mmCIF file with all atom_site columns, C-alpha atoms and ligand atoms in Angstrom:
data_model
loop_
_atom_site.group_PDB
_atom_site.id
_atom_site.type_symbol
_atom_site.label_atom_id
_atom_site.label_alt_id
_atom_site.label_comp_id
_atom_site.label_asym_id
_atom_site.label_entity_id
_atom_site.label_seq_id
_atom_site.pdbx_PDB_ins_code
_atom_site.Cartn_x
_atom_site.Cartn_y
_atom_site.Cartn_z
_atom_site.occupancy
_atom_site.B_iso_or_equiv
_atom_site.pdbx_formal_charge
_atom_site.auth_seq_id
_atom_site.auth_comp_id
_atom_site.auth_asym_id
_atom_site.auth_atom_id
_atom_site.pdbx_PDB_model_num
ATOM   1   C CA . MET A 1 1   ? 47.393 92.956  173.543 1.00 50.00 ? 1   MET A CA 1
ATOM   2   C CA . PRO A 1 2   ? 47.788 94.406  170.059 1.00 52.00 ? 2   PRO A CA 1
ATOM   3   C CA . ALA A 1 3   ? 44.881 93.565  167.758 1.00 51.00 ? 3   ALA A CA 1
ATOM   4   C CA . THR A 1 4   ? 45.709 90.807  165.290 1.00 62.00 ? 4   THR A CA 1
ATOM   5   C CA . GLY A 1 5   ? 43.927 92.375  162.321 1.00 76.00 ? 5   GLY A CA 1
ATOM   6   C CA . PRO A 1 6   ? 42.352 95.646  161.320 1.00 84.00 ? 6   PRO A CA 1
ATOM   7   C CA . SER A 1 7   ? 39.905 96.695  164.021 1.00 86.00 ? 7   SER A CA 1
ATOM   8   C CA . LYS A 1 8   ? 36.195 96.731  163.235 1.00 93.00 ? 8   LYS A CA 1
ATOM   9   C CA . ASN A 1 9   ? 35.605 99.105  166.123 1.00 98.00 ? 9   ASN A CA 1
ATOM   10  C CA . LEU A 1 10  ? 35.403 102.226 164.026 1.00 98.00 ? 10  LEU A CA 1
ATOM   11  C CA . VAL A 1 11  ? 35.305 105.580 165.798 1.00 98.00 ? 11  VAL A CA 1
ATOM   12  C CA . GLY A 1 12  ? 34.536 109.086 164.565 1.00 98.00 ? 12  GLY A CA 1
ATOM   13  C CA . VAL A 1 13  ? 35.720 112.011 166.681 1.00 98.00 ? 13  VAL A CA 1
ATOM   14  C CA . LEU A 1 14  ? 34.251 115.509 166.757 1.00 98.00 ? 14  LEU A CA 1
ATOM   15  C CA . LEU A 1 15  ? 36.307 118.314 168.253 1.00 98.00 ? 15  LEU A CA 1
ATOM   16  C CA . SER A 1 16  ? 36.658 122.074 168.298 1.00 98.00 ? 16  SER A CA 1
ATOM   17  C CA . GLY A 1 17  ? 40.095 122.694 169.790 1.00 97.00 ? 17  GLY A CA 1
ATOM   18  C CA . ARG A 1 18  ? 43.264 121.265 171.251 1.00 97.00 ? 18  ARG A CA 1
ATOM   19  C CA . GLY A 1 19  ? 42.541 117.571 170.828 1.00 97.00 ? 19  GLY A CA 1
ATOM   20  C CA . SER A 1 20  ? 44.432 116.118 173.788 1.00 98.00 ? 20  SER A CA 1
ATOM   21  C CA . ASN A 1 21  ? 41.679 113.531 174.317 1.00 98.00 ? 21  ASN A CA 1
ATOM   22  C CA . LEU A 1 22  ? 41.930 112.538 170.667 1.00 98.00 ? 22  LEU A CA 1
ATOM   23  C CA . ALA A 1 23  ? 45.704 112.183 171.059 1.00 98.00 ? 23  ALA A CA 1
ATOM   24  C CA . ALA A 1 24  ? 45.229 110.018 174.149 1.00 98.00 ? 24  ALA A CA 1
ATOM   25  C CA . ILE A 1 25  ? 42.784 107.741 172.312 1.00 98.00 ? 25  ILE A CA 1
ATOM   26  C CA . LEU A 1 26  ? 45.176 107.430 169.358 1.00 98.00 ? 26  LEU A CA 1
ATOM   27  C CA . ASP A 1 27  ? 48.061 106.683 171.754 1.00 98.00 ? 27  ASP A CA 1
ATOM   28  C CA . ARG A 1 28  ? 46.095 103.860 173.369 1.00 98.00 ? 28  ARG A CA 1
ATOM   29  C CA . ILE A 1 29  ? 45.187 102.437 169.976 1.00 98.00 ? 29  ILE A CA 1
ATOM   30  C CA . ASP A 1 30  ? 48.816 102.651 168.801 1.00 97.00 ? 30  ASP A CA 1
ATOM   31  C CA . SER A 1 31  ? 50.075 100.927 171.938 1.00 98.00 ? 31  SER A CA 1
ATOM   32  C CA . GLY A 1 32  ? 47.579 98.099  171.448 1.00 97.00 ? 32  GLY A CA 1
ATOM   33  C CA . ASP A 1 33  ? 45.698 98.880  174.666 1.00 97.00 ? 33  ASP A CA 1
ATOM   34  C CA . LEU A 1 34  ? 42.524 99.848  172.818 1.00 98.00 ? 34  LEU A CA 1
ATOM   35  C CA . ASP A 1 35  ? 41.136 97.772  169.978 1.00 98.00 ? 35  ASP A CA 1
ATOM   36  C CA . ALA A 1 36  ? 39.612 100.502 167.845 1.00 98.00 ? 36  ALA A CA 1
ATOM   37  C CA . LYS A 1 37  ? 40.342 102.622 164.820 1.00 98.00 ? 37  LYS A CA 1
ATOM   38  C CA . VAL A 1 38  ? 39.655 106.337 164.406 1.00 98.00 ? 38  VAL A CA 1
ATOM   39  C CA . VAL A 1 39  ? 38.293 106.552 160.880 1.00 98.00 ? 39  VAL A CA 1
ATOM   40  C CA . LEU A 1 40  ? 37.481 110.247 160.814 1.00 98.00 ? 40  LEU A CA 1
ATOM   41  C CA . VAL A 1 41  ? 38.078 113.389 162.840 1.00 98.00 ? 41  VAL A CA 1
ATOM   42  C CA . ILE A 1 42  ? 35.797 116.351 162.193 1.00 98.00 ? 42  ILE A CA 1
ATOM   43  C CA . ALA A 1 43  ? 36.411 119.838 163.512 1.00 98.00 ? 43  ALA A CA 1
ATOM   44  C CA . ASN A 1 44  ? 33.996 122.723 163.270 1.00 98.00 ? 44  ASN A CA 1
ATOM   45  C CA . GLU A 1 45  ? 36.722 125.321 163.922 1.00 98.00 ? 45  GLU A CA 1
ATOM   46  C CA . PRO A 1 46  ? 39.321 126.016 161.223 1.00 96.00 ? 46  PRO A CA 1
ATOM   47  C CA . GLY A 1 47  ? 41.980 126.738 163.849 1.00 96.00 ? 47  GLY A CA 1
ATOM   48  C CA . ALA A 1 48  ? 41.450 123.520 165.829 1.00 98.00 ? 48  ALA A CA 1
ATOM   49  C CA . ALA A 1 49  ? 44.860 122.114 166.750 1.00 98.00 ? 49  ALA A CA 1
ATOM   50  C CA . GLY A 1 50  ? 43.254 118.659 166.927 1.00 97.00 ? 50  GLY A CA 1
ATOM   51  C CA . LEU A 1 51  ? 42.627 118.777 163.185 1.00 97.00 ? 51  LEU A CA 1
ATOM   52  C CA . VAL A 1 52  ? 46.323 119.319 162.446 1.00 96.00 ? 52  VAL A CA 1
ATOM   53  C CA . ALA A 1 53  ? 47.336 116.695 165.004 1.00 96.00 ? 53  ALA A CA 1
ATOM   54  C CA . ALA A 1 54  ? 45.006 114.127 163.410 1.00 98.00 ? 54  ALA A CA 1
ATOM   55  C CA . ARG A 1 55  ? 46.425 114.750 159.937 1.00 97.00 ? 55  ARG A CA 1
ATOM   56  C CA . GLU A 1 56  ? 49.982 114.522 161.249 1.00 97.00 ? 56  GLU A CA 1
ATOM   57  C CA . ARG A 1 57  ? 49.138 111.077 162.595 1.00 97.00 ? 57  ARG A CA 1
ATOM   58  C CA . GLY A 1 58  ? 47.620 109.951 159.323 1.00 97.00 ? 58  GLY A CA 1
ATOM   59  C CA . VAL A 1 59  ? 44.012 110.062 160.501 1.00 98.00 ? 59  VAL A CA 1
ATOM   60  C CA . PRO A 1 60  ? 41.486 111.370 157.963 1.00 98.00 ? 60  PRO A CA 1
ATOM   61  C CA . ALA A 1 61  ? 40.411 114.786 159.176 1.00 98.00 ? 61  ALA A CA 1
ATOM   62  C CA . LEU A 1 62  ? 37.763 117.115 157.889 1.00 98.00 ? 62  LEU A CA 1
ATOM   63  C CA . LEU A 1 63  ? 36.854 120.699 158.604 1.00 98.00 ? 63  LEU A CA 1
ATOM   64  C CA . VAL A 1 64  ? 33.095 121.243 158.598 1.00 98.00 ? 64  VAL A CA 1
ATOM   65  C CA . ASP A 1 65  ? 32.870 124.886 159.580 1.00 97.00 ? 65  ASP A CA 1
ATOM   66  C CA . HIS A 1 66  ? 29.462 125.566 161.102 1.00 97.00 ? 66  HIS A CA 1
ATOM   67  C CA . ARG A 1 67  ? 29.665 129.152 159.839 1.00 96.00 ? 67  ARG A CA 1
ATOM   68  C CA . SER A 1 68  ? 29.407 127.839 156.275 1.00 95.00 ? 68  SER A CA 1
ATOM   69  C CA . SER A 1 69  ? 26.134 126.036 156.937 1.00 96.00 ? 69  SER A CA 1
ATOM   70  C CA . PRO A 1 70  ? 22.713 127.672 156.776 1.00 95.00 ? 70  PRO A CA 1
ATOM   71  C CA . SER A 1 71  ? 21.532 125.909 159.957 1.00 96.00 ? 71  SER A CA 1
ATOM   72  C CA . ARG A 1 72  ? 22.616 123.609 162.773 1.00 95.00 ? 72  ARG A CA 1
ATOM   73  C CA . GLU A 1 73  ? 20.658 120.791 161.115 1.00 96.00 ? 73  GLU A CA 1
ATOM   74  C CA . ALA A 1 74  ? 22.486 121.324 157.822 1.00 97.00 ? 74  ALA A CA 1
ATOM   75  C CA . HIS A 1 75  ? 25.873 121.414 159.555 1.00 98.00 ? 75  HIS A CA 1
ATOM   76  C CA . ASP A 1 76  ? 25.153 118.311 161.592 1.00 98.00 ? 76  ASP A CA 1
ATOM   77  C CA . GLY A 1 77  ? 23.711 116.577 158.515 1.00 98.00 ? 77  GLY A CA 1
ATOM   78  C CA . GLU A 1 78  ? 26.986 117.159 156.683 1.00 98.00 ? 78  GLU A CA 1
ATOM   79  C CA . MET A 1 79  ? 28.951 115.733 159.593 1.00 98.00 ? 79  MET A CA 1
ATOM   80  C CA . ALA A 1 80  ? 26.602 112.755 159.908 1.00 98.00 ? 80  ALA A CA 1
ATOM   81  C CA . ALA A 1 81  ? 26.949 111.906 156.220 1.00 98.00 ? 81  ALA A CA 1
ATOM   82  C CA . ALA A 1 82  ? 30.750 112.015 156.463 1.00 98.00 ? 82  ALA A CA 1
ATOM   83  C CA . LEU A 1 83  ? 30.746 109.851 159.597 1.00 98.00 ? 83  LEU A CA 1
ATOM   84  C CA . GLU A 1 84  ? 28.467 107.282 157.981 1.00 98.00 ? 84  GLU A CA 1
ATOM   85  C CA . ALA A 1 85  ? 30.546 107.252 154.808 1.00 98.00 ? 85  ALA A CA 1
ATOM   86  C CA . ALA A 1 86  ? 33.630 106.581 156.943 1.00 98.00 ? 86  ALA A CA 1
ATOM   87  C CA . GLY A 1 87  ? 31.798 103.697 158.626 1.00 98.00 ? 87  GLY A CA 1
ATOM   88  C CA . ALA A 1 88  ? 31.934 105.119 162.167 1.00 98.00 ? 88  ALA A CA 1
ATOM   89  C CA . ARG A 1 89  ? 30.098 102.905 164.652 1.00 98.00 ? 89  ARG A CA 1
ATOM   90  C CA . LEU A 1 90  ? 30.727 105.204 167.614 1.00 98.00 ? 90  LEU A CA 1
ATOM   91  C CA . VAL A 1 91  ? 31.003 108.992 167.654 1.00 98.00 ? 91  VAL A CA 1
ATOM   92  C CA . CYS A 1 92  ? 33.148 110.497 170.413 1.00 98.00 ? 92  CYS A CA 1
ATOM   93  C CA . LEU A 1 93  ? 32.851 114.166 171.262 1.00 98.00 ? 93  LEU A CA 1
ATOM   94  C CA . ALA A 1 94  ? 36.251 115.305 172.454 1.00 98.00 ? 94  ALA A CA 1
ATOM   95  C CA . GLY A 1 95  ? 36.026 118.990 173.212 1.00 97.00 ? 95  GLY A CA 1
ATOM   96  C CA . TYR A 1 96  ? 33.307 119.578 170.638 1.00 98.00 ? 96  TYR A CA 1
ATOM   97  C CA . MET A 1 97  ? 31.884 122.917 171.710 1.00 96.00 ? 97  MET A CA 1
ATOM   98  C CA . ARG A 1 98  ? 28.509 122.896 169.990 1.00 96.00 ? 98  ARG A CA 1
ATOM   99  C CA . LEU A 1 99  ? 25.194 121.352 170.918 1.00 95.00 ? 99  LEU A CA 1
ATOM   100 C CA . LEU A 1 100 ? 24.221 118.596 168.485 1.00 97.00 ? 100 LEU A CA 1
ATOM   101 C CA . SER A 1 101 ? 20.847 118.859 166.800 1.00 96.00 ? 101 SER A CA 1
ATOM   102 C CA . PRO A 1 102 ? 18.114 116.392 167.803 1.00 96.00 ? 102 PRO A CA 1
ATOM   103 C CA . SER A 1 103 ? 18.228 114.927 164.286 1.00 97.00 ? 103 SER A CA 1
ATOM   104 C CA . PHE A 1 104 ? 21.942 114.083 164.656 1.00 98.00 ? 104 PHE A CA 1
ATOM   105 C CA . VAL A 1 105 ? 21.338 112.527 168.076 1.00 97.00 ? 105 VAL A CA 1
ATOM   106 C CA . ARG A 1 106 ? 18.454 110.439 166.679 1.00 96.00 ? 106 ARG A CA 1
ATOM   107 C CA . ARG A 1 107 ? 20.507 109.341 163.664 1.00 97.00 ? 107 ARG A CA 1
ATOM   108 C CA . PHE A 1 108 ? 23.265 108.026 165.958 1.00 97.00 ? 108 PHE A CA 1
ATOM   109 C CA . ALA A 1 109 ? 21.005 107.034 168.841 1.00 94.00 ? 109 ALA A CA 1
ATOM   110 C CA . GLY A 1 110 ? 22.995 105.401 171.632 1.00 95.00 ? 110 GLY A CA 1
ATOM   111 C CA . CYS A 1 111 ? 26.221 105.717 169.644 1.00 97.00 ? 111 CYS A CA 1
ATOM   112 C CA . VAL A 1 112 ? 27.487 109.161 170.719 1.00 98.00 ? 112 VAL A CA 1
ATOM   113 C CA . MET A 1 113 ? 29.642 109.737 173.805 1.00 98.00 ? 113 MET A CA 1
ATOM   114 C CA . ASN A 1 114 ? 30.964 112.922 175.382 1.00 98.00 ? 114 ASN A CA 1
ATOM   115 C CA . ILE A 1 115 ? 33.596 113.638 178.000 1.00 98.00 ? 115 ILE A CA 1
ATOM   116 C CA . HIS A 1 116 ? 33.137 116.484 180.464 1.00 98.00 ? 116 HIS A CA 1
ATOM   117 C CA . PRO A 1 117 ? 35.525 117.855 183.106 1.00 98.00 ? 117 PRO A CA 1
ATOM   118 C CA . SER A 1 118 ? 33.250 117.601 186.141 1.00 98.00 ? 118 SER A CA 1
ATOM   119 C CA . LEU A 1 119 ? 31.250 115.015 188.007 1.00 98.00 ? 119 LEU A CA 1
ATOM   120 C CA . LEU A 1 120 ? 27.959 115.501 186.210 1.00 98.00 ? 120 LEU A CA 1
ATOM   121 C CA . PRO A 1 121 ? 25.233 116.495 186.837 1.00 98.00 ? 121 PRO A CA 1
ATOM   122 C CA . SER A 1 122 ? 27.300 119.115 188.711 1.00 98.00 ? 122 SER A CA 1
ATOM   123 C CA . PHE A 1 123 ? 28.798 121.907 186.642 1.00 98.00 ? 123 PHE A CA 1
ATOM   124 C CA . PRO A 1 124 ? 27.611 121.274 183.086 1.00 98.00 ? 124 PRO A CA 1
ATOM   125 C CA . GLY A 1 125 ? 28.508 123.732 180.335 1.00 97.00 ? 125 GLY A CA 1
ATOM   126 C CA . ARG A 1 126 ? 31.593 125.842 179.942 1.00 97.00 ? 126 ARG A CA 1
ATOM   127 C CA . GLN A 1 127 ? 34.316 126.475 182.523 1.00 98.00 ? 127 GLN A CA 1
ATOM   128 C CA . ALA A 1 128 ? 33.391 123.459 184.610 1.00 98.00 ? 128 ALA A CA 1
ATOM   129 C CA . GLN A 1 129 ? 36.663 123.648 186.558 1.00 98.00 ? 129 GLN A CA 1
ATOM   130 C CA . ARG A 1 130 ? 36.053 127.294 187.479 1.00 98.00 ? 130 ARG A CA 1
ATOM   131 C CA . GLN A 1 131 ? 32.484 126.449 188.472 1.00 98.00 ? 131 GLN A CA 1
ATOM   132 C CA . ALA A 1 132 ? 33.757 123.696 190.774 1.00 98.00 ? 132 ALA A CA 1
ATOM   133 C CA . ILE A 1 133 ? 36.300 125.957 192.483 1.00 98.00 ? 133 ILE A CA 1
ATOM   134 C CA . GLU A 1 134 ? 33.776 128.754 192.913 1.00 98.00 ? 134 GLU A CA 1
ATOM   135 C CA . ALA A 1 135 ? 31.241 126.349 194.409 1.00 98.00 ? 135 ALA A CA 1
ATOM   136 C CA . GLY A 1 136 ? 33.865 125.241 196.928 1.00 98.00 ? 136 GLY A CA 1
ATOM   137 C CA . VAL A 1 137 ? 33.530 121.535 196.274 1.00 98.00 ? 137 VAL A CA 1
ATOM   138 C CA . LYS A 1 138 ? 36.323 119.332 197.588 1.00 98.00 ? 138 LYS A CA 1
ATOM   139 C CA . ILE A 1 139 ? 36.009 116.739 194.859 1.00 98.00 ? 139 ILE A CA 1
ATOM   140 C CA . SER A 1 140 ? 35.427 117.215 191.167 1.00 98.00 ? 140 SER A CA 1
ATOM   141 C CA . GLY A 1 141 ? 36.491 114.969 188.317 1.00 98.00 ? 141 GLY A CA 1
ATOM   142 C CA . CYS A 1 142 ? 35.393 113.890 184.872 1.00 98.00 ? 142 CYS A CA 1
ATOM   143 C CA . THR A 1 143 ? 32.447 112.092 183.338 1.00 98.00 ? 143 THR A CA 1
ATOM   144 C CA . VAL A 1 144 ? 31.918 110.130 180.145 1.00 98.00 ? 144 VAL A CA 1
ATOM   145 C CA . HIS A 1 145 ? 28.270 109.922 179.163 1.00 98.00 ? 145 HIS A CA 1
ATOM   146 C CA . PHE A 1 146 ? 26.022 109.080 176.259 1.00 98.00 ? 146 PHE A CA 1
ATOM   147 C CA . VAL A 1 147 ? 24.798 112.167 174.463 1.00 97.00 ? 147 VAL A CA 1
ATOM   148 C CA . ASP A 1 148 ? 21.224 113.300 174.253 1.00 95.00 ? 148 ASP A CA 1
ATOM   149 C CA . GLU A 1 149 ? 19.885 116.565 172.855 1.00 92.00 ? 149 GLU A CA 1
ATOM   150 C CA . HIS A 1 150 ? 20.749 118.588 175.987 1.00 94.00 ? 150 HIS A CA 1
ATOM   151 C CA . VAL A 1 151 ? 24.041 120.072 177.163 1.00 95.00 ? 151 VAL A CA 1
ATOM   152 C CA . ASP A 1 152 ? 26.272 117.596 179.073 1.00 96.00 ? 152 ASP A CA 1
ATOM   153 C CA . SER A 1 153 ? 23.240 115.441 179.739 1.00 94.00 ? 153 SER A CA 1
ATOM   154 C CA . GLY A 1 154 ? 22.522 111.809 178.918 1.00 96.00 ? 154 GLY A CA 1
ATOM   155 C CA . PRO A 1 155 ? 23.196 108.564 180.776 1.00 98.00 ? 155 PRO A CA 1
ATOM   156 C CA . ILE A 1 156 ? 26.504 108.490 182.648 1.00 98.00 ? 156 ILE A CA 1
ATOM   157 C CA . ILE A 1 157 ? 28.896 105.703 181.677 1.00 98.00 ? 157 ILE A CA 1
ATOM   158 C CA . LEU A 1 158 ? 31.867 106.177 184.037 1.00 98.00 ? 158 LEU A CA 1
ATOM   159 C CA . GLN A 1 159 ? 33.202 108.916 186.296 1.00 98.00 ? 159 GLN A CA 1
ATOM   160 C CA . GLU A 1 160 ? 36.585 109.534 187.881 1.00 98.00 ? 160 GLU A CA 1
ATOM   161 C CA . PRO A 1 161 ? 37.021 111.762 190.941 1.00 98.00 ? 161 PRO A CA 1
ATOM   162 C CA . VAL A 1 162 ? 39.770 114.365 191.305 1.00 98.00 ? 162 VAL A CA 1
ATOM   163 C CA . PRO A 1 163 ? 40.355 116.277 194.575 1.00 98.00 ? 163 PRO A CA 1
ATOM   164 C CA . VAL A 1 164 ? 40.054 120.054 194.437 1.00 98.00 ? 164 VAL A CA 1
ATOM   165 C CA . LEU A 1 165 ? 43.029 121.523 196.306 1.00 98.00 ? 165 LEU A CA 1
ATOM   166 C CA . ASP A 1 166 ? 42.925 124.729 198.350 1.00 98.00 ? 166 ASP A CA 1
ATOM   167 C CA . ASP A 1 167 ? 45.331 126.499 196.016 1.00 98.00 ? 167 ASP A CA 1
ATOM   168 C CA . ASP A 1 168 ? 43.828 125.179 192.762 1.00 98.00 ? 168 ASP A CA 1
ATOM   169 C CA . THR A 1 169 ? 43.211 127.547 189.895 1.00 98.00 ? 169 THR A CA 1
ATOM   170 C CA . PRO A 1 170 ? 40.929 126.541 187.021 1.00 98.00 ? 170 PRO A CA 1
ATOM   171 C CA . ARG A 1 171 ? 44.135 125.810 185.086 1.00 98.00 ? 171 ARG A CA 1
ATOM   172 C CA . THR A 1 172 ? 45.767 123.531 187.656 1.00 98.00 ? 172 THR A CA 1
ATOM   173 C CA . LEU A 1 173 ? 42.524 121.661 188.241 1.00 98.00 ? 173 LEU A CA 1
ATOM   174 C CA . GLU A 1 174 ? 42.031 121.315 184.488 1.00 98.00 ? 174 GLU A CA 1
ATOM   175 C CA . THR A 1 175 ? 45.486 119.758 184.135 1.00 98.00 ? 175 THR A CA 1
ATOM   176 C CA . ARG A 1 176 ? 44.853 117.139 186.822 1.00 98.00 ? 176 ARG A CA 1
ATOM   177 C CA . ILE A 1 177 ? 41.369 116.337 185.519 1.00 98.00 ? 177 ILE A CA 1
ATOM   178 C CA . LEU A 1 178 ? 42.723 115.975 181.976 1.00 98.00 ? 178 LEU A CA 1
ATOM   179 C CA . GLU A 1 179 ? 45.129 113.265 183.133 1.00 98.00 ? 179 GLU A CA 1
ATOM   180 C CA . LYS A 1 180 ? 42.117 111.248 184.295 1.00 98.00 ? 180 LYS A CA 1
ATOM   181 C CA . GLU A 1 181 ? 40.126 112.074 181.146 1.00 98.00 ? 181 GLU A CA 1
ATOM   182 C CA . HIS A 1 182 ? 42.870 110.625 178.981 1.00 98.00 ? 182 HIS A CA 1
ATOM   183 C CA . VAL A 1 183 ? 42.484 107.243 180.667 1.00 98.00 ? 183 VAL A CA 1
ATOM   184 C CA . LEU A 1 184 ? 38.734 107.264 181.224 1.00 98.00 ? 184 LEU A CA 1
ATOM   185 C CA . TYR A 1 185 ? 37.655 107.907 177.635 1.00 98.00 ? 185 TYR A CA 1
ATOM   186 C CA . SER A 1 186 ? 39.502 104.896 176.236 1.00 98.00 ? 186 SER A CA 1
ATOM   187 C CA . ARG A 1 187 ? 38.084 102.697 178.998 1.00 98.00 ? 187 ARG A CA 1
ATOM   188 C CA . CYS A 1 188 ? 34.570 103.727 178.002 1.00 98.00 ? 188 CYS A CA 1
ATOM   189 C CA . ILE A 1 189 ? 35.255 103.168 174.315 1.00 98.00 ? 189 ILE A CA 1
ATOM   190 C CA . ALA A 1 190 ? 36.564 99.681  175.087 1.00 98.00 ? 190 ALA A CA 1
ATOM   191 C CA . LEU A 1 191 ? 33.487 98.912  177.199 1.00 98.00 ? 191 LEU A CA 1
ATOM   192 C CA . TYR A 1 192 ? 31.231 100.148 174.419 1.00 98.00 ? 192 TYR A CA 1
ATOM   193 C CA . PHE A 1 193 ? 32.774 97.908  171.784 1.00 98.00 ? 193 PHE A CA 1
ATOM   194 C CA . SER A 1 194 ? 32.853 94.936  174.129 1.00 97.00 ? 194 SER A CA 1
ATOM   195 C CA . GLY A 1 195 ? 29.048 95.198  174.241 1.00 97.00 ? 195 GLY A CA 1
ATOM   196 C CA . ARG A 1 196 ? 29.082 95.516  178.026 1.00 96.00 ? 196 ARG A CA 1
ATOM   197 C CA . LEU A 1 197 ? 27.174 98.821  178.289 1.00 98.00 ? 197 LEU A CA 1
ATOM   198 C CA . ARG A 1 198 ? 23.426 98.563  178.752 1.00 97.00 ? 198 ARG A CA 1
ATOM   199 C CA . VAL A 1 199 ? 21.312 101.695 179.099 1.00 97.00 ? 199 VAL A CA 1
ATOM   200 C CA . VAL A 1 200 ? 18.418 101.282 181.520 1.00 96.00 ? 200 VAL A CA 1
ATOM   201 C CA . GLY A 1 201 ? 16.530 104.557 181.695 1.00 93.00 ? 201 GLY A CA 1
ATOM   202 C CA . ARG A 1 202 ? 18.991 107.155 183.008 1.00 95.00 ? 202 ARG A CA 1
ATOM   203 C CA . ARG A 1 203 ? 21.459 104.512 184.159 1.00 97.00 ? 203 ARG A CA 1
ATOM   204 C CA . VAL A 1 204 ? 24.205 102.736 182.286 1.00 98.00 ? 204 VAL A CA 1
ATOM   205 C CA . VAL A 1 205 ? 24.775 99.236  183.587 1.00 97.00 ? 205 VAL A CA 1
ATOM   206 C CA . VAL A 1 206 ? 28.202 97.729  182.952 1.00 96.00 ? 206 VAL A CA 1
ATOM   207 C CA . THR A 1 207 ? 27.644 94.018  182.541 1.00 93.00 ? 207 THR A CA 1
HETATM 208 C C1 . GRF B 2 .   ? 38.173 118.482 177.898 1.00 95.96 ? 1   GRF B C1 1
HETATM 209 O O1 . GRF B 2 .   ? 38.335 119.024 179.167 1.00 95.96 ? 1   GRF B O1 1
HETATM 210 C C2 . GRF B 2 .   ? 36.838 117.781 177.790 1.00 95.96 ? 1   GRF B C2 1
HETATM 211 O O2 . GRF B 2 .   ? 36.431 117.209 178.993 1.00 95.96 ? 1   GRF B O2 1
HETATM 212 C C3 . GRF B 2 .   ? 35.916 118.901 177.405 1.00 95.96 ? 1   GRF B C3 1
HETATM 213 O O3 . GRF B 2 .   ? 36.677 119.715 176.548 1.00 95.96 ? 1   GRF B O3 1
HETATM 214 C C4 . GRF B 2 .   ? 38.055 119.549 176.820 1.00 95.96 ? 1   GRF B C4 1
HETATM 215 C C5 . GRF B 2 .   ? 38.705 119.138 175.557 1.00 95.96 ? 1   GRF B C5 1
HETATM 216 O O4 . GRF B 2 .   ? 40.106 119.074 175.683 1.00 95.96 ? 1   GRF B O4 1
HETATM 217 N N1 . GRF B 2 .   ? 34.699 118.424 176.826 1.00 95.96 ? 1   GRF B N1 1
HETATM 218 P P1 . GRF B 2 .   ? 40.975 118.480 174.502 1.00 95.96 ? 1   GRF B P1 1
HETATM 219 O O5 . GRF B 2 .   ? 40.624 119.285 173.262 1.00 95.96 ? 1   GRF B O5 1
HETATM 220 O O6 . GRF B 2 .   ? 40.643 117.027 174.343 1.00 95.96 ? 1   GRF B O6 1
HETATM 221 O O7 . GRF B 2 .   ? 42.386 118.706 174.923 1.00 95.96 ? 1   GRF B O7 1
#
């Protein structure tokens, strides 16, 4: 159902590259399937295609190049100030390739999500699809989780399995996992804003 008025579910998105997850979130918002509004997209890489895509769709988009900041804290502080000024209530990492500083995580405690192309805690970090193939697992998938100060860590919200086929390459597996990512992230955002996610220690309970 399309929202009847402007959504109060304000989302900030951080990315470093392609931005297909951002596009999927925007598509779901545009189709009325997700009651949310992306108020700001921040990229740390000047060449991030997601930055261009956001601007083309009329979403405010900002480059905060980490190379121009004296420290991670300073870079993250600049992003945090912009997100707060935009009124973001939830920050979604969508292919954001840098570890967030503890001060950023504290400032947005419980309000930052990430999506990762494996069934965490297996295969954190880069090249998760290659890691899965090399480990010989038969099932991989994707995970949306709350962010803490470690890499691809933090309480798991939802996961979606994807079979690993005998002839999979990292590229073919990536493509099939991405299809699931594009659905899963919006589901988690909707759950978040519906107030149905409760963090109990390491576990996220969906009420
Ligand atoms: C996705 O595979 C996501 O799980 C990971 O980085 C990739 C980003 O892809 N964190 P895109 O930029 O959203 O297309």
